[in-house]
Amino acid sequence: MNRRFNRGKALRVAVCLVLLAALSSCMQLNMGLTVNANDTVDGQLLLTAEKSVLSARNKNIPAAFAELRQNIPALPAGEETGYEDNKLFGSQISYRKAPLAGFDTESVKLVRDGDLYRFTLPLDPKKYGGKVAQQNPQQQQAFLKLMSFEISVTFPGRVIDSNGTVNGRSVSWRVDSNQDKPSELRAVAEAPPRSSASPAAAGDDGGFPWLLVGGGALLLLLLAAVGVLLVRRRQPATPATSGPTPPGPTPPGPPVGAPGPG
């Protein structure tokens, strides 16, 4: 009795693993990101599956892809559009000056830690194959192993640590299908000093914005000084105070030799 049960269970597991291979070996996650010095991100993310496998599961290919995507952890939000070529169908997410804060997600973690940028892409089996695992938890490890990843991240500063291939300020990883996966893809790079244009510069440490207040006070003083000067220019000039009237000319006396009075 137990032998029959064990054989039946083993057969079901084998069938599930074969089905899983058909489902996940066709999935690819490709991502290329560029981190800007003002803590924003440009780039694209492409999640695809082979049309032949999707159509075998469901003639409605978009519906089949949507169902398969439920096994992928949440991706950084961006401008998402459909992607399709002769072999692949999927979703393309574009990032244009996207705030760095939007990349602290379950699937991708790209954060600033003081004067460093830290990138991590966890390859934890518990995060992948969640929908498949509802039927058989043993399939999570197989689901992740049969996926493929091609990732590239370019930083504004020098790369100081990574488990990928470093080329200048860029780090890349390629993990093929049916290949043992590392626990994570990681990189650490230097971050430039934050500028006032950085989205994270204002209130960075939660302190009082002394620079902003000081600048406002100086502007008010300048405006007050200009106002005083304008008021003084508009006042009429005060007339000069008149002094005592100088004496007039002395009248001329009688001509010489003229007889005097009486």
mmCIF file of C-alpha atoms in Angstrom:
data_model
loop_
_atom_site.group_PDB
_atom_site.id
_atom_site.type_symbol
_atom_site.label_atom_id
_atom_site.label_comp_id
_atom_site.label_asym_id
_atom_site.label_seq_id
_atom_site.Cartn_x
_atom_site.Cartn_y
_atom_site.Cartn_z
ATOM 1 C CA MET A 1 0.000 0.000 0.000
ATOM 2 C CA ASN A 2 2.731 2.448 0.991
ATOM 3 C CA ARG A 3 4.782 1.476 -2.049
ATOM 4 C CA ARG A 4 1.888 2.296 -4.344
ATOM 5 C CA PHE A 5 1.360 5.609 -2.570
ATOM 6 C CA ASN A 6 5.031 6.530 -2.797
ATOM 7 C CA ARG A 7 5.196 5.550 -6.462
ATOM 8 C CA GLY A 8 2.099 7.606 -7.209
ATOM 9 C CA LYS A 9 3.510 10.589 -5.360
ATOM 10 C CA ALA A 10 6.851 10.286 -7.155
ATOM 11 C CA LEU A 11 5.085 10.099 -10.497
ATOM 12 C CA ARG A 12 3.041 13.221 -9.739
ATOM 13 C CA VAL A 13 6.193 15.107 -8.698
ATOM 14 C CA ALA A 14 7.997 14.042 -11.869
ATOM 15 C CA VAL A 15 5.073 15.139 -14.026
ATOM 16 C CA CYS A 16 4.918 18.469 -12.216
ATOM 17 C CA LEU A 17 8.632 19.056 -12.686
ATOM 18 C CA VAL A 18 8.360 18.341 -16.407
ATOM 19 C CA LEU A 19 5.439 20.772 -16.626
ATOM 20 C CA LEU A 20 7.387 23.301 -14.611
ATOM 21 C CA ALA A 21 10.336 23.062 -16.972
ATOM 22 C CA ALA A 22 8.021 23.784 -19.877
ATOM 23 C CA LEU A 23 6.626 26.783 -18.036
ATOM 24 C CA SER A 24 9.707 28.450 -16.670
ATOM 25 C CA SER A 25 12.585 27.599 -18.979
ATOM 26 C CA CYS A 26 11.015 30.011 -21.460
ATOM 27 C CA MET A 27 11.041 32.969 -19.043
ATOM 28 C CA GLN A 28 13.744 35.615 -19.293
ATOM 29 C CA LEU A 29 14.318 38.684 -17.162
ATOM 30 C CA ASN A 30 16.519 41.268 -18.911
ATOM 31 C CA MET A 31 17.271 44.614 -17.285
ATOM 32 C CA GLY A 32 19.581 47.531 -18.038
ATOM 33 C CA LEU A 33 19.693 50.453 -15.593
ATOM 34 C CA THR A 34 21.734 53.659 -15.393
ATOM 35 C CA VAL A 35 21.951 55.446 -12.051
ATOM 36 C CA ASN A 36 22.279 59.221 -12.398
ATOM 37 C CA ALA A 37 24.228 61.455 -10.029
ATOM 38 C CA ASN A 38 20.987 63.158 -8.881
ATOM 39 C CA ASP A 39 19.577 59.864 -7.539
ATOM 40 C CA THR A 40 17.338 59.087 -10.496
ATOM 41 C CA VAL A 41 17.348 56.043 -12.769
ATOM 42 C CA ASP A 42 17.047 55.545 -16.536
ATOM 43 C CA GLY A 43 16.707 52.236 -18.294
ATOM 44 C CA GLN A 44 14.452 49.337 -19.247
ATOM 45 C CA LEU A 45 13.274 46.011 -17.866
ATOM 46 C CA LEU A 46 12.017 43.225 -20.117
ATOM 47 C CA LEU A 47 10.163 40.149 -18.861
ATOM 48 C CA THR A 48 9.306 37.676 -21.615
ATOM 49 C CA ALA A 49 8.196 34.117 -22.314
ATOM 50 C CA GLU A 50 8.232 32.013 -25.456
ATOM 51 C CA LYS A 51 5.056 32.192 -27.500
ATOM 52 C CA SER A 52 5.143 28.479 -28.289
ATOM 53 C CA VAL A 53 4.946 27.550 -24.619
ATOM 54 C CA LEU A 54 2.342 30.176 -23.806
ATOM 55 C CA SER A 55 0.051 29.103 -26.631
ATOM 56 C CA ALA A 56 0.369 25.464 -25.523
ATOM 57 C CA ARG A 57 -1.078 26.442 -22.146
ATOM 58 C CA ASN A 58 -3.668 28.909 -23.383
ATOM 59 C CA LYS A 59 -4.559 30.031 -26.896
ATOM 60 C CA ASN A 60 -4.966 33.500 -25.442
ATOM 61 C CA ILE A 61 -1.281 34.381 -25.217
ATOM 62 C CA PRO A 62 -1.692 37.611 -23.150
ATOM 63 C CA ALA A 63 -3.817 35.711 -20.615
ATOM 64 C CA ALA A 64 -1.267 32.887 -20.461
ATOM 65 C CA PHE A 65 1.559 35.369 -19.852
ATOM 66 C CA ALA A 66 -0.409 37.201 -17.166
ATOM 67 C CA GLU A 67 -0.930 33.904 -15.349
ATOM 68 C CA LEU A 68 2.737 32.995 -15.602
ATOM 69 C CA ARG A 69 3.820 36.438 -14.402
ATOM 70 C CA GLN A 70 2.136 35.798 -11.069
ATOM 71 C CA ASN A 71 5.148 33.626 -10.215
ATOM 72 C CA ILE A 72 7.513 36.647 -10.450
ATOM 73 C CA PRO A 73 7.959 39.006 -7.459
ATOM 74 C CA ALA A 74 6.869 42.633 -7.821
ATOM 75 C CA LEU A 75 9.000 44.640 -10.244
ATOM 76 C CA PRO A 76 9.876 48.370 -9.977
ATOM 77 C CA ALA A 77 6.988 50.407 -11.352
ATOM 78 C CA GLY A 78 7.487 52.428 -14.527
ATOM 79 C CA GLU A 79 5.977 53.112 -17.926
ATOM 80 C CA GLU A 80 4.851 49.617 -18.914
ATOM 81 C CA THR A 81 4.027 48.532 -22.458
ATOM 82 C CA GLY A 82 3.509 45.211 -24.177
ATOM 83 C CA TYR A 83 6.398 43.539 -25.962
ATOM 84 C CA GLU A 84 6.182 41.052 -28.827
ATOM 85 C CA ASP A 85 8.436 39.671 -31.553
ATOM 86 C CA ASN A 86 8.466 36.480 -33.614
ATOM 87 C CA LYS A 87 9.317 34.240 -30.650
ATOM 88 C CA LEU A 88 8.676 36.160 -27.451
ATOM 89 C CA PHE A 89 5.779 37.848 -25.702
ATOM 90 C CA GLY A 90 5.949 39.893 -22.525
ATOM 91 C CA SER A 91 6.114 43.276 -20.849
ATOM 92 C CA GLN A 92 8.610 46.112 -21.167
ATOM 93 C CA ILE A 93 8.979 48.664 -18.374
ATOM 94 C CA SER A 94 10.797 51.932 -19.140
ATOM 95 C CA TYR A 95 12.353 54.289 -16.592
ATOM 96 C CA ARG A 96 13.123 57.946 -17.347
ATOM 97 C CA LYS A 97 14.522 59.987 -14.478
ATOM 98 C CA ALA A 98 12.659 57.679 -12.101
ATOM 99 C CA PRO A 99 13.278 58.416 -8.392
ATOM 100 C CA LEU A 100 15.681 55.997 -6.773
ATOM 101 C CA ALA A 101 13.155 55.322 -4.011
ATOM 102 C CA GLY A 102 11.005 53.364 -6.472
ATOM 103 C CA PHE A 103 13.670 50.654 -6.812
ATOM 104 C CA ASP A 104 13.466 49.319 -3.279
ATOM 105 C CA THR A 105 11.198 46.419 -4.241
ATOM 106 C CA GLU A 106 10.860 42.705 -3.598
ATOM 107 C CA SER A 107 12.615 41.774 -6.846
ATOM 108 C CA VAL A 108 15.175 44.593 -7.200
ATOM 109 C CA LYS A 109 16.816 46.681 -4.495
ATOM 110 C CA LEU A 110 18.781 49.717 -5.665
ATOM 111 C CA VAL A 111 19.318 52.153 -2.807
ATOM 112 C CA ARG A 112 21.645 54.905 -1.675
ATOM 113 C CA ASP A 113 23.449 54.328 1.617
ATOM 114 C CA GLY A 114 25.258 57.549 2.466
ATOM 115 C CA ASP A 115 28.103 57.890 -0.047
ATOM 116 C CA LEU A 116 27.433 54.451 -1.589
ATOM 117 C CA TYR A 117 24.949 52.915 -4.020
ATOM 118 C CA ARG A 118 23.932 49.325 -3.250
ATOM 119 C CA PHE A 119 22.302 47.064 -5.844
ATOM 120 C CA THR A 120 20.842 43.669 -4.979
ATOM 121 C CA LEU A 121 18.711 41.263 -6.984
ATOM 122 C CA PRO A 122 17.774 38.421 -4.600
ATOM 123 C CA LEU A 123 17.488 35.002 -6.217
ATOM 124 C CA ASP A 124 15.538 33.468 -3.389
ATOM 125 C CA PRO A 125 13.427 30.476 -4.490
ATOM 126 C CA LYS A 126 10.764 31.536 -2.015
ATOM 127 C CA LYS A 127 10.197 34.713 -4.032
ATOM 128 C CA TYR A 128 9.736 32.888 -7.350
ATOM 129 C CA GLY A 129 7.224 30.297 -8.419
ATOM 130 C CA GLY A 130 4.716 31.322 -5.771
ATOM 131 C CA LYS A 131 1.660 30.313 -7.782
ATOM 132 C CA VAL A 132 3.249 27.011 -8.768
ATOM 133 C CA ALA A 133 4.254 26.399 -5.157
ATOM 134 C CA GLN A 134 0.600 26.443 -4.127
ATOM 135 C CA GLN A 135 0.376 23.076 -5.846
ATOM 136 C CA ASN A 136 3.797 21.740 -4.844
ATOM 137 C CA PRO A 137 6.296 23.744 -2.730
ATOM 138 C CA GLN A 138 9.164 21.610 -4.067
ATOM 139 C CA GLN A 139 8.776 23.264 -7.438
ATOM 140 C CA GLN A 140 9.954 26.709 -6.305
ATOM 141 C CA GLN A 141 13.630 25.771 -6.495
ATOM 142 C CA ALA A 142 13.153 24.241 -9.946
ATOM 143 C CA PHE A 143 11.185 27.263 -11.189
ATOM 144 C CA LEU A 144 13.998 29.652 -10.322
ATOM 145 C CA LYS A 145 16.725 27.372 -11.663
ATOM 146 C CA LEU A 146 15.044 27.171 -15.056
ATOM 147 C CA MET A 147 14.743 30.952 -15.455
ATOM 148 C CA SER A 148 17.405 33.097 -17.149
ATOM 149 C CA PHE A 149 18.639 36.543 -16.095
ATOM 150 C CA GLU A 150 20.653 39.157 -17.980
ATOM 151 C CA ILE A 151 21.262 42.261 -15.883
ATOM 152 C CA SER A 152 23.383 45.408 -16.316
ATOM 153 C CA VAL A 153 23.724 48.393 -13.970
ATOM 154 C CA THR A 154 25.819 51.523 -14.628
ATOM 155 C CA PHE A 155 26.715 53.809 -11.720
ATOM 156 C CA PRO A 156 27.902 57.443 -11.685
ATOM 157 C CA GLY A 157 30.825 56.482 -9.445
ATOM 158 C CA ARG A 158 33.499 53.799 -9.153
ATOM 159 C CA VAL A 159 32.423 50.208 -8.550
ATOM 160 C CA ILE A 160 34.067 48.955 -5.358
ATOM 161 C CA ASP A 161 32.449 45.522 -4.908
ATOM 162 C CA SER A 162 30.332 43.086 -6.926
ATOM 163 C CA ASN A 163 29.871 39.425 -7.839
ATOM 164 C CA GLY A 164 29.386 40.271 -11.514
ATOM 165 C CA THR A 165 31.566 41.364 -14.422
ATOM 166 C CA VAL A 166 32.893 44.916 -13.971
ATOM 167 C CA ASN A 167 33.582 47.121 -16.979
ATOM 168 C CA GLY A 168 34.407 50.657 -15.902
ATOM 169 C CA ARG A 169 31.431 51.956 -13.966
ATOM 170 C CA SER A 170 29.128 49.157 -15.187
ATOM 171 C CA VAL A 171 28.443 45.725 -13.729
ATOM 172 C CA SER A 172 26.741 42.920 -15.660
ATOM 173 C CA TRP A 173 25.473 39.438 -14.877
ATOM 174 C CA ARG A 174 24.317 36.602 -17.114
ATOM 175 C CA VAL A 175 22.693 33.574 -15.495
ATOM 176 C CA ASP A 176 21.439 31.011 -17.986
ATOM 177 C CA SER A 177 18.480 28.692 -17.760
ATOM 178 C CA ASN A 178 18.995 25.343 -16.016
ATOM 179 C CA GLN A 179 22.025 26.777 -14.217
ATOM 180 C CA ASP A 180 22.512 26.901 -10.461
ATOM 181 C CA LYS A 181 21.758 30.409 -9.253
ATOM 182 C CA PRO A 182 23.725 32.445 -6.708
ATOM 183 C CA SER A 183 21.804 33.652 -3.678
ATOM 184 C CA GLU A 184 21.848 37.193 -5.095
ATOM 185 C CA LEU A 185 23.338 39.512 -7.688
ATOM 186 C CA ARG A 186 25.014 42.419 -5.934
ATOM 187 C CA ALA A 187 27.139 45.503 -6.545
ATOM 188 C CA VAL A 188 28.361 48.457 -4.497
ATOM 189 C CA ALA A 189 29.564 51.716 -6.057
ATOM 190 C CA GLU A 190 30.627 55.152 -4.902
ATOM 191 C CA ALA A 191 27.966 57.888 -4.905
ATOM 192 C CA PRO A 192 28.819 61.542 -5.619
ATOM 193 C CA PRO A 193 27.893 64.261 -3.115
ATOM 194 C CA ARG A 194 24.238 65.167 -3.291
ATOM 195 C CA SER A 195 23.381 68.403 -5.068
ATOM 196 C CA SER A 196 20.433 70.700 -4.391
ATOM 197 C CA ALA A 197 18.812 69.309 -7.555
ATOM 198 C CA SER A 198 18.695 65.820 -6.106
ATOM 199 C CA PRO A 199 15.146 64.664 -5.212
ATOM 200 C CA ALA A 200 16.508 63.373 -1.914
ATOM 201 C CA ALA A 201 18.573 66.447 -1.048
ATOM 202 C CA ALA A 202 15.776 68.413 0.649
ATOM 203 C CA GLY A 203 15.387 67.274 4.227
ATOM 204 C CA ASP A 204 17.928 64.483 3.699
ATOM 205 C CA ASP A 205 18.480 63.802 7.395
ATOM 206 C CA GLY A 206 15.137 65.096 8.559
ATOM 207 C CA GLY A 207 16.840 68.156 10.113
ATOM 208 C CA PHE A 208 15.848 71.794 10.017
ATOM 209 C CA PRO A 209 16.466 73.368 6.559
ATOM 210 C CA TRP A 210 18.833 76.086 7.775
ATOM 211 C CA LEU A 211 20.172 76.844 4.318
ATOM 212 C CA LEU A 212 16.711 77.506 2.943
ATOM 213 C CA VAL A 213 15.739 79.723 5.888
ATOM 214 C CA GLY A 214 19.030 81.655 5.729
ATOM 215 C CA GLY A 215 18.621 82.292 2.028
ATOM 216 C CA GLY A 216 15.071 83.560 2.544
ATOM 217 C CA ALA A 217 16.161 85.929 5.324
ATOM 218 C CA LEU A 218 18.944 87.357 3.160
ATOM 219 C CA LEU A 219 16.506 87.958 0.316
ATOM 220 C CA LEU A 220 14.148 89.850 2.648
ATOM 221 C CA LEU A 221 16.991 92.079 3.870
ATOM 222 C CA LEU A 222 17.969 92.936 0.296
ATOM 223 C CA LEU A 223 14.369 93.803 -0.578
ATOM 224 C CA ALA A 224 14.094 96.029 2.496
ATOM 225 C CA ALA A 225 17.310 97.891 1.592
ATOM 226 C CA VAL A 226 16.085 98.500 -1.943
ATOM 227 C CA GLY A 227 12.767 99.815 -0.597
ATOM 228 C CA VAL A 228 14.506 102.339 1.687
ATOM 229 C CA LEU A 229 16.602 103.666 -1.196
ATOM 230 C CA LEU A 230 13.533 104.113 -3.400
ATOM 231 C CA VAL A 231 11.651 106.022 -0.677
ATOM 232 C CA ARG A 232 14.569 108.407 -0.161
ATOM 233 C CA ARG A 233 14.829 109.163 -3.854
ATOM 234 C CA ARG A 234 11.140 110.079 -4.089
ATOM 235 C CA GLN A 235 11.218 112.704 -1.215
ATOM 236 C CA PRO A 236 11.390 116.460 -2.451
ATOM 237 C CA ALA A 237 14.558 118.416 -1.663
ATOM 238 C CA THR A 238 14.272 120.823 1.417
ATOM 239 C CA PRO A 239 14.724 124.557 0.428
ATOM 240 C CA ALA A 240 17.763 126.358 1.925
ATOM 241 C CA THR A 241 17.106 128.674 4.998
ATOM 242 C CA SER A 242 17.334 132.431 4.106
ATOM 243 C CA GLY A 243 19.855 134.586 6.128
ATOM 244 C CA PRO A 244 19.659 138.363 7.100
ATOM 245 C CA THR A 245 19.173 140.836 4.252
ATOM 246 C CA PRO A 246 22.483 142.544 3.478
ATOM 247 C CA PRO A 247 22.424 146.399 3.784
ATOM 248 C CA GLY A 248 21.692 148.393 0.641
ATOM 249 C CA PRO A 249 24.106 150.876 -0.907
ATOM 250 C CA THR A 250 24.748 154.176 0.986
ATOM 251 C CA PRO A 251 23.055 157.179 -0.750
ATOM 252 C CA PRO A 252 25.574 159.660 -2.211
ATOM 253 C CA GLY A 253 26.411 162.844 -0.166
ATOM 254 C CA PRO A 254 26.249 166.485 -1.480
ATOM 255 C CA PRO A 255 28.764 167.448 -4.067
ATOM 256 C CA VAL A 256 31.969 168.961 -2.848
ATOM 257 C CA GLY A 257 31.755 172.789 -2.390
ATOM 258 C CA ALA A 258 27.975 172.808 -2.275
ATOM 259 C CA PRO A 259 26.424 175.029 0.493
ATOM 260 C CA GLY A 260 25.173 173.130 3.453
ATOM 261 C CA PRO A 261 21.636 173.290 4.676
ATOM 262 C CA GLY A 262 20.295 176.511 6.296
#
